[in-house]
Each structure stands twice: as C-alpha cells, then as structure tokens.
mmCIF file of C-alpha atoms in Angstrom:
data_model
loop_
_atom_site.group_PDB
_atom_site.id
_atom_site.type_symbol
_atom_site.label_atom_id
_atom_site.label_comp_id
_atom_site.label_asym_id
_atom_site.label_seq_id
_atom_site.Cartn_x
_atom_site.Cartn_y
_atom_site.Cartn_z
ATOM 1 C CA MET A 1 -20.484 -35.003 -27.994
ATOM 2 C CA LEU A 2 -18.631 -32.608 -25.743
ATOM 3 C CA GLY A 3 -15.387 -34.470 -25.277
ATOM 4 C CA SER A 4 -12.284 -33.058 -23.689
ATOM 5 C CA SER A 5 -11.096 -31.679 -27.024
ATOM 6 C CA ARG A 6 -13.933 -29.172 -27.090
ATOM 7 C CA ILE A 7 -12.953 -27.640 -23.773
ATOM 8 C CA ARG A 8 -10.744 -24.774 -24.907
ATOM 9 C CA THR A 9 -7.411 -23.763 -23.472
ATOM 10 C CA ASP A 10 -4.505 -21.584 -24.570
ATOM 11 C CA LEU A 11 -2.110 -23.336 -22.182
ATOM 12 C CA ALA A 12 0.235 -26.029 -23.491
ATOM 13 C CA VAL A 13 0.489 -27.512 -19.994
ATOM 14 C CA GLU A 14 -3.263 -28.197 -20.045
ATOM 15 C CA SER A 15 -3.082 -29.785 -23.494
ATOM 16 C CA LYS A 16 -0.392 -32.050 -22.060
ATOM 17 C CA GLU A 17 -2.585 -32.997 -19.092
ATOM 18 C CA LYS A 18 -5.316 -34.375 -21.357
ATOM 19 C CA PHE A 19 -2.964 -37.156 -22.404
ATOM 20 C CA GLU A 20 -1.512 -37.754 -18.947
ATOM 21 C CA LYS A 21 -5.012 -38.518 -17.707
ATOM 22 C CA ASP A 22 -5.193 -41.370 -20.215
ATOM 23 C CA HIS A 23 -1.573 -42.416 -19.467
ATOM 24 C CA VAL A 24 -0.552 -41.642 -23.040
ATOM 25 C CA GLU A 25 2.940 -40.451 -23.951
ATOM 26 C CA ILE A 26 3.165 -38.013 -26.849
ATOM 27 C CA GLU A 27 5.841 -38.708 -29.419
ATOM 28 C CA GLY A 28 7.740 -35.543 -30.329
ATOM 29 C CA VAL A 29 6.903 -33.711 -27.092
ATOM 30 C CA GLU A 30 9.501 -33.187 -24.359
ATOM 31 C CA ILE A 31 8.336 -32.221 -20.870
ATOM 32 C CA SER A 32 10.286 -31.119 -17.798
ATOM 33 C CA GLU A 33 9.082 -29.766 -14.459
ATOM 34 C CA ASP A 34 10.621 -27.823 -11.585
ATOM 35 C CA TYR A 35 9.167 -26.801 -8.245
ATOM 36 C CA ARG A 36 10.543 -24.051 -5.980
ATOM 37 C CA GLU A 37 9.013 -24.646 -2.585
ATOM 38 C CA GLU A 38 9.971 -21.253 -1.129
ATOM 39 C CA LEU A 39 7.957 -19.518 -3.872
ATOM 40 C CA GLU A 40 5.310 -22.227 -4.304
ATOM 41 C CA LEU A 41 6.231 -21.907 -7.967
ATOM 42 C CA ARG A 42 5.815 -24.833 -10.347
ATOM 43 C CA THR A 43 7.435 -24.367 -13.749
ATOM 44 C CA THR A 44 6.618 -26.735 -16.605
ATOM 45 C CA VAL A 45 8.517 -26.605 -19.885
ATOM 46 C CA VAL A 46 6.810 -28.252 -22.849
ATOM 47 C CA LYS A 47 8.884 -28.546 -26.017
ATOM 48 C CA ILE A 48 7.059 -29.607 -29.157
ATOM 49 C CA VAL A 49 9.814 -30.779 -31.485
ATOM 50 C CA THR A 50 8.046 -32.636 -34.315
ATOM 51 C CA ASP A 51 5.151 -32.026 -36.672
ATOM 52 C CA TYR A 52 3.391 -35.053 -35.194
ATOM 53 C CA GLY A 53 3.707 -33.629 -31.684
ATOM 54 C CA ALA A 54 2.330 -30.308 -32.921
ATOM 55 C CA LYS A 55 -0.649 -32.039 -34.520
ATOM 56 C CA VAL A 56 -1.493 -34.051 -31.424
ATOM 57 C CA MET A 57 -1.043 -31.101 -29.049
ATOM 58 C CA GLU A 58 -2.867 -28.778 -31.482
ATOM 59 C CA LYS A 59 -0.157 -26.161 -30.984
ATOM 60 C CA PRO A 60 2.792 -24.967 -33.113
ATOM 61 C CA LYS A 61 6.259 -26.446 -32.664
ATOM 62 C CA GLY A 62 8.324 -24.584 -30.116
ATOM 63 C CA THR A 63 8.907 -24.086 -26.398
ATOM 64 C CA TYR A 64 6.153 -23.321 -23.884
ATOM 65 C CA VAL A 65 7.138 -22.294 -20.350
ATOM 66 C CA THR A 66 4.302 -22.302 -17.811
ATOM 67 C CA MET A 67 4.795 -20.710 -14.394
ATOM 68 C CA GLU A 68 2.105 -21.627 -11.853
ATOM 69 C CA ALA A 69 2.178 -19.561 -8.653
ATOM 70 C CA PRO A 70 -0.983 -19.421 -6.491
ATOM 71 C CA GLY A 71 0.540 -16.475 -4.620
ATOM 72 C CA LEU A 72 0.143 -14.254 -7.678
ATOM 73 C CA ILE A 73 -3.399 -13.423 -6.611
ATOM 74 C CA VAL A 74 -2.086 -11.966 -3.315
ATOM 75 C CA PRO A 75 -1.031 -8.261 -3.297
ATOM 76 C CA ASP A 76 2.488 -8.968 -1.998
ATOM 77 C CA MET A 77 4.909 -6.769 -3.963
ATOM 78 C CA ASP A 78 8.024 -8.591 -2.715
ATOM 79 C CA TYR A 79 6.597 -11.909 -3.897
ATOM 80 C CA HIS A 80 5.549 -10.461 -7.238
ATOM 81 C CA ARG A 81 9.067 -9.113 -7.738
ATOM 82 C CA GLU A 82 10.513 -12.591 -7.229
ATOM 83 C CA ILE A 83 8.143 -13.937 -9.854
ATOM 84 C CA SER A 84 9.206 -11.092 -12.171
ATOM 85 C CA GLU A 85 12.804 -12.225 -11.721
ATOM 86 C CA GLN A 86 11.898 -15.787 -12.673
ATOM 87 C CA LEU A 87 9.952 -14.489 -15.682
ATOM 88 C CA ALA A 88 12.951 -12.388 -16.749
ATOM 89 C CA SER A 89 15.227 -15.417 -16.614
ATOM 90 C CA HIS A 90 12.954 -17.491 -18.870
ATOM 91 C CA LEU A 91 12.494 -14.537 -21.225
ATOM 92 C CA GLN A 92 16.215 -14.062 -21.658
ATOM 93 C CA GLN A 93 16.604 -17.734 -22.568
ATOM 94 C CA LEU A 94 13.894 -17.516 -25.225
ATOM 95 C CA LEU A 95 14.855 -14.091 -26.586
ATOM 96 C CA LYS A 96 18.567 -14.869 -27.070
ATOM 97 C CA LEU A 97 19.219 -11.181 -27.762
ATOM 98 C CA LYS A 98 22.527 -9.982 -29.132
ATOM 99 C CA LYS A 99 24.134 -6.712 -28.077
ATOM 100 C CA ASN A 100 22.083 -3.526 -28.576
ATOM 101 C CA GLN A 101 19.113 -4.980 -30.447
ATOM 102 C CA SER A 102 15.647 -3.470 -30.860
ATOM 103 C CA VAL A 103 12.530 -4.917 -29.257
ATOM 104 C CA LEU A 104 8.888 -4.052 -29.967
ATOM 105 C CA VAL A 105 6.461 -4.940 -27.164
ATOM 106 C CA VAL A 106 2.804 -5.197 -28.177
ATOM 107 C CA GLY A 107 -0.048 -5.127 -25.654
ATOM 108 C CA LEU A 108 -2.955 -7.017 -27.209
ATOM 109 C CA GLY A 109 -6.548 -6.719 -26.087
ATOM 110 C CA ASN A 110 -9.235 -4.213 -25.219
ATOM 111 C CA GLN A 111 -8.161 -1.964 -22.348
ATOM 112 C CA ASN A 112 -11.825 -1.076 -21.690
ATOM 113 C CA ILE A 113 -12.684 -4.685 -20.776
ATOM 114 C CA THR A 114 -10.851 -5.673 -17.589
ATOM 115 C CA PRO A 115 -10.183 -9.394 -18.270
ATOM 116 C CA ASP A 116 -8.859 -8.416 -21.718
ATOM 117 C CA SER A 117 -6.763 -5.442 -20.573
ATOM 118 C CA LEU A 118 -3.652 -7.285 -19.403
ATOM 119 C CA GLY A 119 -1.617 -6.462 -22.515
ATOM 120 C CA PRO A 120 -2.341 -2.723 -22.670
ATOM 121 C CA LYS A 121 -1.799 -2.316 -18.905
ATOM 122 C CA ALA A 122 1.533 -4.148 -19.014
ATOM 123 C CA VAL A 123 2.801 -1.954 -21.845
ATOM 124 C CA HIS A 124 2.062 1.188 -19.823
ATOM 125 C CA ASN A 125 4.610 0.103 -17.185
ATOM 126 C CA LEU A 126 7.485 -0.579 -19.581
ATOM 127 C CA LYS A 127 10.753 1.325 -19.722
ATOM 128 C CA ILE A 128 10.702 2.687 -23.268
ATOM 129 C CA SER A 129 14.095 3.595 -24.706
ATOM 130 C CA ARG A 130 14.010 3.542 -28.525
ATOM 131 C CA HIS A 131 13.519 7.293 -28.883
ATOM 132 C CA ILE A 132 16.413 8.043 -26.506
ATOM 133 C CA VAL A 133 18.746 5.593 -28.257
ATOM 134 C CA ARG A 134 17.868 7.066 -31.648
ATOM 135 C CA GLU A 135 18.440 10.619 -30.417
ATOM 136 C CA TYR A 136 21.536 10.220 -28.235
ATOM 137 C CA GLY A 137 22.874 6.745 -28.971
ATOM 138 C CA VAL A 138 23.589 4.042 -26.423
ATOM 139 C CA THR A 139 25.616 6.442 -24.271
ATOM 140 C CA GLY A 140 22.492 8.557 -23.824
ATOM 141 C CA MET A 141 21.148 5.816 -21.583
ATOM 142 C CA GLY A 142 24.288 5.766 -19.466
ATOM 143 C CA GLU A 143 24.921 2.102 -20.265
ATOM 144 C CA GLU A 144 27.346 0.191 -22.450
ATOM 145 C CA GLU A 145 24.655 -2.192 -23.649
ATOM 146 C CA VAL A 146 21.083 -1.023 -24.261
ATOM 147 C CA HIS A 147 18.229 -2.602 -26.164
ATOM 148 C CA ALA A 148 16.031 -0.091 -27.959
ATOM 149 C CA VAL A 149 12.554 -0.811 -26.563
ATOM 150 C CA SER A 150 9.388 0.491 -28.216
ATOM 151 C CA SER A 151 5.756 -0.363 -27.535
ATOM 152 C CA LEU A 152 2.388 -0.517 -29.239
ATOM 153 C CA VAL A 153 -1.221 -0.945 -28.098
ATOM 154 C CA PRO A 154 -3.112 -1.675 -31.342
ATOM 155 C CA GLY A 155 -6.549 -1.973 -29.713
ATOM 156 C CA VAL A 156 -9.239 -4.159 -31.236
ATOM 157 C CA MET A 157 -11.084 -3.999 -34.527
ATOM 158 C CA ALA A 158 -14.208 -2.484 -32.953
ATOM 159 C CA GLN A 159 -12.078 0.473 -31.844
ATOM 160 C CA THR A 160 -9.860 0.939 -34.901
ATOM 161 C CA GLY A 161 -11.669 -0.666 -37.832
ATOM 162 C CA MET A 162 -8.409 -2.466 -38.633
ATOM 163 C CA GLU A 163 -7.113 -5.960 -38.026
ATOM 164 C CA THR A 164 -4.510 -6.148 -35.278
ATOM 165 C CA MET A 165 -2.117 -7.776 -37.733
ATOM 166 C CA GLU A 166 -2.481 -4.890 -40.204
ATOM 167 C CA ILE A 167 -1.386 -2.383 -37.565
ATOM 168 C CA ILE A 168 1.468 -4.483 -36.202
ATOM 169 C CA ARG A 169 2.756 -5.445 -39.639
ATOM 170 C CA GLY A 170 2.877 -1.768 -40.617
ATOM 171 C CA VAL A 171 4.799 -0.799 -37.479
ATOM 172 C CA VAL A 172 7.221 -3.716 -37.893
ATOM 173 C CA LYS A 173 7.872 -2.722 -41.503
ATOM 174 C CA GLU A 174 8.475 0.909 -40.574
ATOM 175 C CA THR A 175 10.563 0.452 -37.397
ATOM 176 C CA ALA A 176 12.314 -2.865 -38.191
ATOM 177 C CA PRO A 177 12.609 -4.362 -34.673
ATOM 178 C CA ASP A 178 14.785 -7.443 -34.184
ATOM 179 C CA VAL A 179 12.185 -9.233 -32.069
ATOM 180 C CA LEU A 180 8.590 -8.744 -30.955
ATOM 181 C CA ILE A 181 7.070 -9.543 -27.563
ATOM 182 C CA ALA A 182 3.278 -9.903 -27.543
ATOM 183 C CA ILE A 183 1.303 -9.815 -24.271
ATOM 184 C CA ASP A 184 -2.283 -11.063 -24.177
ATOM 185 C CA ALA A 185 -4.981 -12.438 -21.875
ATOM 186 C CA LEU A 186 -5.634 -16.159 -22.328
ATOM 187 C CA ALA A 187 -8.347 -18.717 -21.591
ATOM 188 C CA ALA A 188 -7.709 -21.662 -19.263
ATOM 189 C CA ARG A 189 -9.205 -25.129 -18.945
ATOM 190 C CA SER A 190 -8.939 -25.137 -15.151
ATOM 191 C CA MET A 191 -10.357 -22.507 -12.805
ATOM 192 C CA LYS A 192 -7.424 -23.013 -10.425
ATOM 193 C CA ARG A 193 -5.083 -21.486 -13.018
ATOM 194 C CA LEU A 194 -6.992 -18.226 -13.483
ATOM 195 C CA ASN A 195 -4.825 -15.171 -12.772
ATOM 196 C CA CYS A 196 -2.023 -17.215 -11.189
ATOM 197 C CA THR A 197 -0.387 -18.754 -14.254
ATOM 198 C CA ILE A 198 1.994 -17.177 -16.758
ATOM 199 C CA GLN A 199 2.798 -18.813 -20.088
ATOM 200 C CA ILE A 200 5.807 -17.754 -22.158
ATOM 201 C CA THR A 201 6.396 -19.198 -25.615
ATOM 202 C CA ASP A 202 8.637 -18.645 -28.617
ATOM 203 C CA THR A 203 5.827 -19.604 -31.009
ATOM 204 C CA GLY A 204 4.094 -16.230 -30.936
ATOM 205 C CA ILE A 205 0.441 -15.721 -30.121
ATOM 206 C CA ASN A 206 -3.009 -15.929 -31.709
ATOM 207 C CA PRO A 207 -5.084 -12.903 -30.597
ATOM 208 C CA GLY A 208 -8.585 -13.816 -29.410
ATOM 209 C CA SER A 209 -8.218 -17.564 -29.931
ATOM 210 C CA GLY A 210 -9.197 -18.382 -26.364
ATOM 211 C CA VAL A 211 -12.638 -16.804 -26.738
ATOM 212 C CA LEU A 212 -13.232 -17.993 -30.323
ATOM 213 C CA ASN A 213 -12.415 -14.563 -31.776
ATOM 214 C CA HIS A 214 -9.736 -15.863 -34.109
ATOM 215 C CA ARG A 215 -7.320 -13.454 -35.755
ATOM 216 C CA GLU A 216 -4.205 -14.014 -37.836
ATOM 217 C CA GLY A 217 -1.401 -15.330 -35.649
ATOM 218 C CA LEU A 218 1.542 -13.180 -34.662
ATOM 219 C CA ASN A 219 4.620 -15.310 -35.312
ATOM 220 C CA LYS A 220 7.856 -15.459 -37.269
ATOM 221 C CA GLU A 221 6.069 -16.769 -40.345
ATOM 222 C CA THR A 222 3.627 -13.843 -40.536
ATOM 223 C CA LEU A 223 5.922 -11.022 -39.351
ATOM 224 C CA GLY A 224 9.372 -12.146 -40.444
ATOM 225 C CA ILE A 225 10.940 -11.716 -36.977
ATOM 226 C CA PRO A 226 10.925 -13.883 -33.829
ATOM 227 C CA VAL A 227 7.805 -13.406 -31.699
ATOM 228 C CA ILE A 228 7.677 -14.213 -27.990
ATOM 229 C CA GLY A 229 4.200 -14.597 -26.524
ATOM 230 C CA ILE A 230 3.409 -13.880 -22.869
ATOM 231 C CA GLY A 231 -0.046 -14.571 -21.502
ATOM 232 C CA VAL A 232 -2.071 -15.042 -18.350
ATOM 233 C CA PRO A 233 -5.418 -16.897 -18.317
ATOM 234 C CA THR A 234 -8.040 -14.458 -17.039
ATOM 235 C CA VAL A 235 -11.186 -16.286 -18.199
ATOM 236 C CA VAL A 236 -12.498 -19.829 -18.292
ATOM 237 C CA ASP A 237 -15.127 -21.288 -20.617
ATOM 238 C CA ALA A 238 -18.513 -21.448 -18.829
ATOM 239 C CA ALA A 239 -19.031 -24.926 -20.263
ATOM 240 C CA THR A 240 -15.898 -26.029 -18.420
ATOM 241 C CA ILE A 241 -17.409 -25.086 -15.059
ATOM 242 C CA VAL A 242 -20.626 -26.981 -15.777
ATOM 243 C CA HIS A 243 -18.668 -29.910 -17.191
ATOM 244 C CA ASP A 244 -16.434 -30.238 -14.122
ATOM 245 C CA ALA A 245 -19.264 -29.791 -11.623
ATOM 246 C CA ILE A 246 -21.454 -32.478 -13.175
ATOM 247 C CA ALA A 247 -18.498 -34.780 -13.847
ATOM 248 C CA HIS A 248 -17.733 -34.668 -10.125
ATOM 249 C CA LEU A 249 -21.272 -35.834 -9.365
ATOM 250 C CA LEU A 250 -21.025 -38.609 -11.956
ATOM 251 C CA GLU A 251 -17.441 -39.679 -11.229
ATOM 252 C CA ASN A 252 -18.453 -43.313 -10.793
ATOM 253 C CA LEU A 253 -19.594 -43.582 -14.414
ATOM 254 C CA GLU A 254 -17.321 -44.886 -17.158
ATOM 255 C CA ASP A 255 -15.514 -42.104 -19.039
ATOM 256 C CA SER A 256 -17.362 -42.847 -22.296
ATOM 257 C CA GLU A 257 -20.748 -42.822 -20.547
ATOM 258 C CA MET A 258 -19.926 -39.561 -18.762
ATOM 259 C CA GLU A 259 -18.788 -37.778 -21.929
ATOM 260 C CA GLU A 260 -21.890 -38.898 -23.822
ATOM 261 C CA PHE A 261 -24.154 -37.651 -21.033
ATOM 262 C CA LEU A 262 -22.317 -34.316 -20.726
ATOM 263 C CA GLY A 263 -22.353 -33.860 -24.476
ATOM 264 C CA GLU A 264 -26.144 -34.052 -24.483
ATOM 265 C CA LEU A 265 -26.565 -31.903 -21.368
ATOM 266 C CA ILE A 266 -24.294 -28.924 -22.091
ATOM 267 C CA THR A 267 -25.782 -26.628 -24.692
ATOM 268 C CA PRO A 268 -23.660 -24.915 -27.405
ATOM 269 C CA LYS A 269 -24.627 -21.518 -25.931
ATOM 270 C CA LEU A 270 -22.411 -22.194 -22.916
ATOM 271 C CA HIS A 271 -19.370 -22.251 -25.208
ATOM 272 C CA SER A 272 -19.899 -18.575 -26.029
ATOM 273 C CA MET A 273 -19.883 -17.558 -22.367
ATOM 274 C CA PHE A 274 -16.761 -16.928 -20.293
ATOM 275 C CA VAL A 275 -16.300 -16.467 -16.551
ATOM 276 C CA THR A 276 -13.711 -14.406 -14.684
ATOM 277 C CA PRO A 277 -13.094 -13.926 -10.908
ATOM 278 C CA LYS A 278 -14.877 -11.007 -9.224
ATOM 279 C CA ASP A 279 -11.576 -9.441 -8.108
ATOM 280 C CA VAL A 280 -10.185 -9.420 -11.653
ATOM 281 C CA ASP A 281 -9.709 -5.612 -11.645
ATOM 282 C CA GLU A 282 -7.076 -5.572 -8.915
ATOM 283 C CA THR A 283 -5.528 -8.877 -9.985
ATOM 284 C CA VAL A 284 -4.986 -7.822 -13.598
ATOM 285 C CA LYS A 285 -3.458 -4.558 -12.375
ATOM 286 C CA MET A 286 -0.950 -6.494 -10.234
ATOM 287 C CA LEU A 287 -0.197 -9.069 -12.922
ATOM 288 C CA SER A 288 0.377 -6.444 -15.598
ATOM 289 C CA TYR A 289 2.986 -4.826 -13.369
ATOM 290 C CA THR A 290 4.620 -8.191 -12.610
ATOM 291 C CA ILE A 291 4.909 -8.962 -16.322
ATOM 292 C CA SER A 292 6.175 -5.500 -17.263
ATOM 293 C CA GLU A 293 8.826 -5.663 -14.535
ATOM 294 C CA GLY A 294 9.919 -9.078 -15.797
ATOM 295 C CA ILE A 295 10.289 -7.662 -19.301
ATOM 296 C CA ASN A 296 12.153 -4.602 -17.982
ATOM 297 C CA MET A 297 14.585 -6.868 -16.119
ATOM 298 C CA ALA A 298 15.085 -9.168 -19.098
ATOM 299 C CA LEU A 299 15.789 -6.300 -21.503
ATOM 300 C CA SER A 300 18.095 -4.493 -19.094
ATOM 301 C CA GLY A 301 20.121 -7.636 -18.534
ATOM 302 C CA THR A 302 19.394 -7.655 -14.798
ATOM 303 C CA ASN A 303 17.079 -10.199 -13.233
ATOM 304 C CA ALA A 304 18.437 -10.301 -9.733
#
C-alpha cells in the first residue's frame, strides 16, 4: 500500500503536515509560524524535543526552520537579498558562534547535474577567509572580529571513489573547524515548494536521502562538531505527482479506500524517478547566490 509515509520528503514542515491533515497533535514537537506579508515569506519553526517526537516525525531531535517564499523563483535581486538577510538571521541563531571561530562550509552534490548542484554553486560564491586569517591574523581582514571561513566541495562517489563522509572527516580532523555548514539539494513532498523553500536545521544533513541514495549522516555525532544543514528542494518524487493527480480525481472516496487504490495503481518504478522544473538551471543559480549571501552575512555579523 502506498500510504502517505512512503511519499518521501526532506522537509520537517511537510512531515508535520501529515499529522495536521488527520488533526493529530504530536507530543514532543513544538511548532511556531510567522508570516511577513511584505515579503510573502512564511517561516515555520519545528522543534523536535523528545525521542518520541523524533520517532513519530522520522527526523532527529533539533530545530528545523523552513522559509517558504514563492518569490524566490523570480529573478529579483533586491528581493533575493531580503531573503538572504532573513536566512542570515536564522543562521546566526542556530550557529551561536563565539568570537573569531572557524567555520567549514561544505557544498554537497554533483555540480554536473543541475538539480544536485546547489551546494557546489553556493560554495563558489562564499567569502573565504581562513587562509588570510592564518597568514596575517584577524587584523589582516581589517576587522576586530573575523570568523575563519573555509570551504569544501567533496563531489560524489562516482567522481572521487570515496564516500563523502571519508573526505569531510579527513578535512575536519586536519583543519579542526568549530562548526560545519552543509548545503545540499533536497526532495519535497509538494510541487509548490520546489525551488522556493529553504530549510535550515541544527541536526546536520543526510546526503542523498531524498533520492534514496543514502549516505552516512553529517552531524555532531559523526563529526564531533556542530553541523548546520541548509537545503532547498529541487526535485519531487514522480510517484507524488501521480498520487496527487489521481487523488484529486478520487477526492470523494474515503481515505482508506483511496490509499488502497493508489497503492495498487502506482508502480514501485515511479519511486525511482524524480521530477524538476524546466527552468531549474537559472533558478538553482539564483538560489545558490541567495544562500551564499545569507551565509556571508551571518559569518560577517551583518544581516542588515
């Protein structure tokens, strides 16, 4: 049977919506929402505070901030800058950096595949400072407070022959950053969230989980330092599209009858196919810049 649990999503806000549909409150999960009309920006903060809440939500304990802004798909640089400022504010709250700490930013994904290139593209726009700080000290940057920022694009196993975790763990051991920021493309449950949603979490990230290409998670438990995950859903499961289209036609059926019918109709092959918008090239380019600018603002201490 297909069931809602088999429709994959990397977004905590979508996991939360599964239970809202059934009018079920989740013990151990705290939810708050904010809407800024001038930006058409809806921000949802999901805090999973207990092991039970983590089990039900199928996500690690921690904080998940989801920014939904339909305007992100429009090439308006002024608007994107305002979203970068909001991103920077949330990042600073999750990072909780002390004075002059070191930050490693990792761009996950395959830069040769557009929907998976968000991480590598974002890293290319960062203001890298670790080498300057090491050579000239904080004064070499002309500031009293400077975080030493370094970056890494580990590629994928098909390109390197190595697990992403092997590469990152080696760099972390050698350079000893205080915190790691991982950027990756995600998978969404809803088509309306593609390329216009940003999720930030202090629980780290699981490379490839959205497209069933599971790799060891990047988090404090595996790396020994705090890991902040930033992601944008760029693909949606093909089975989701078929599921939603047929469900709309059969909306008068009971939920149990509909799920049983859909479970028999949708073949397993659909779950290995993913769909992305046709303008994904330009959108990912814009989004990568928006994210990198948000990180630059957060690490420079200026988000205004």
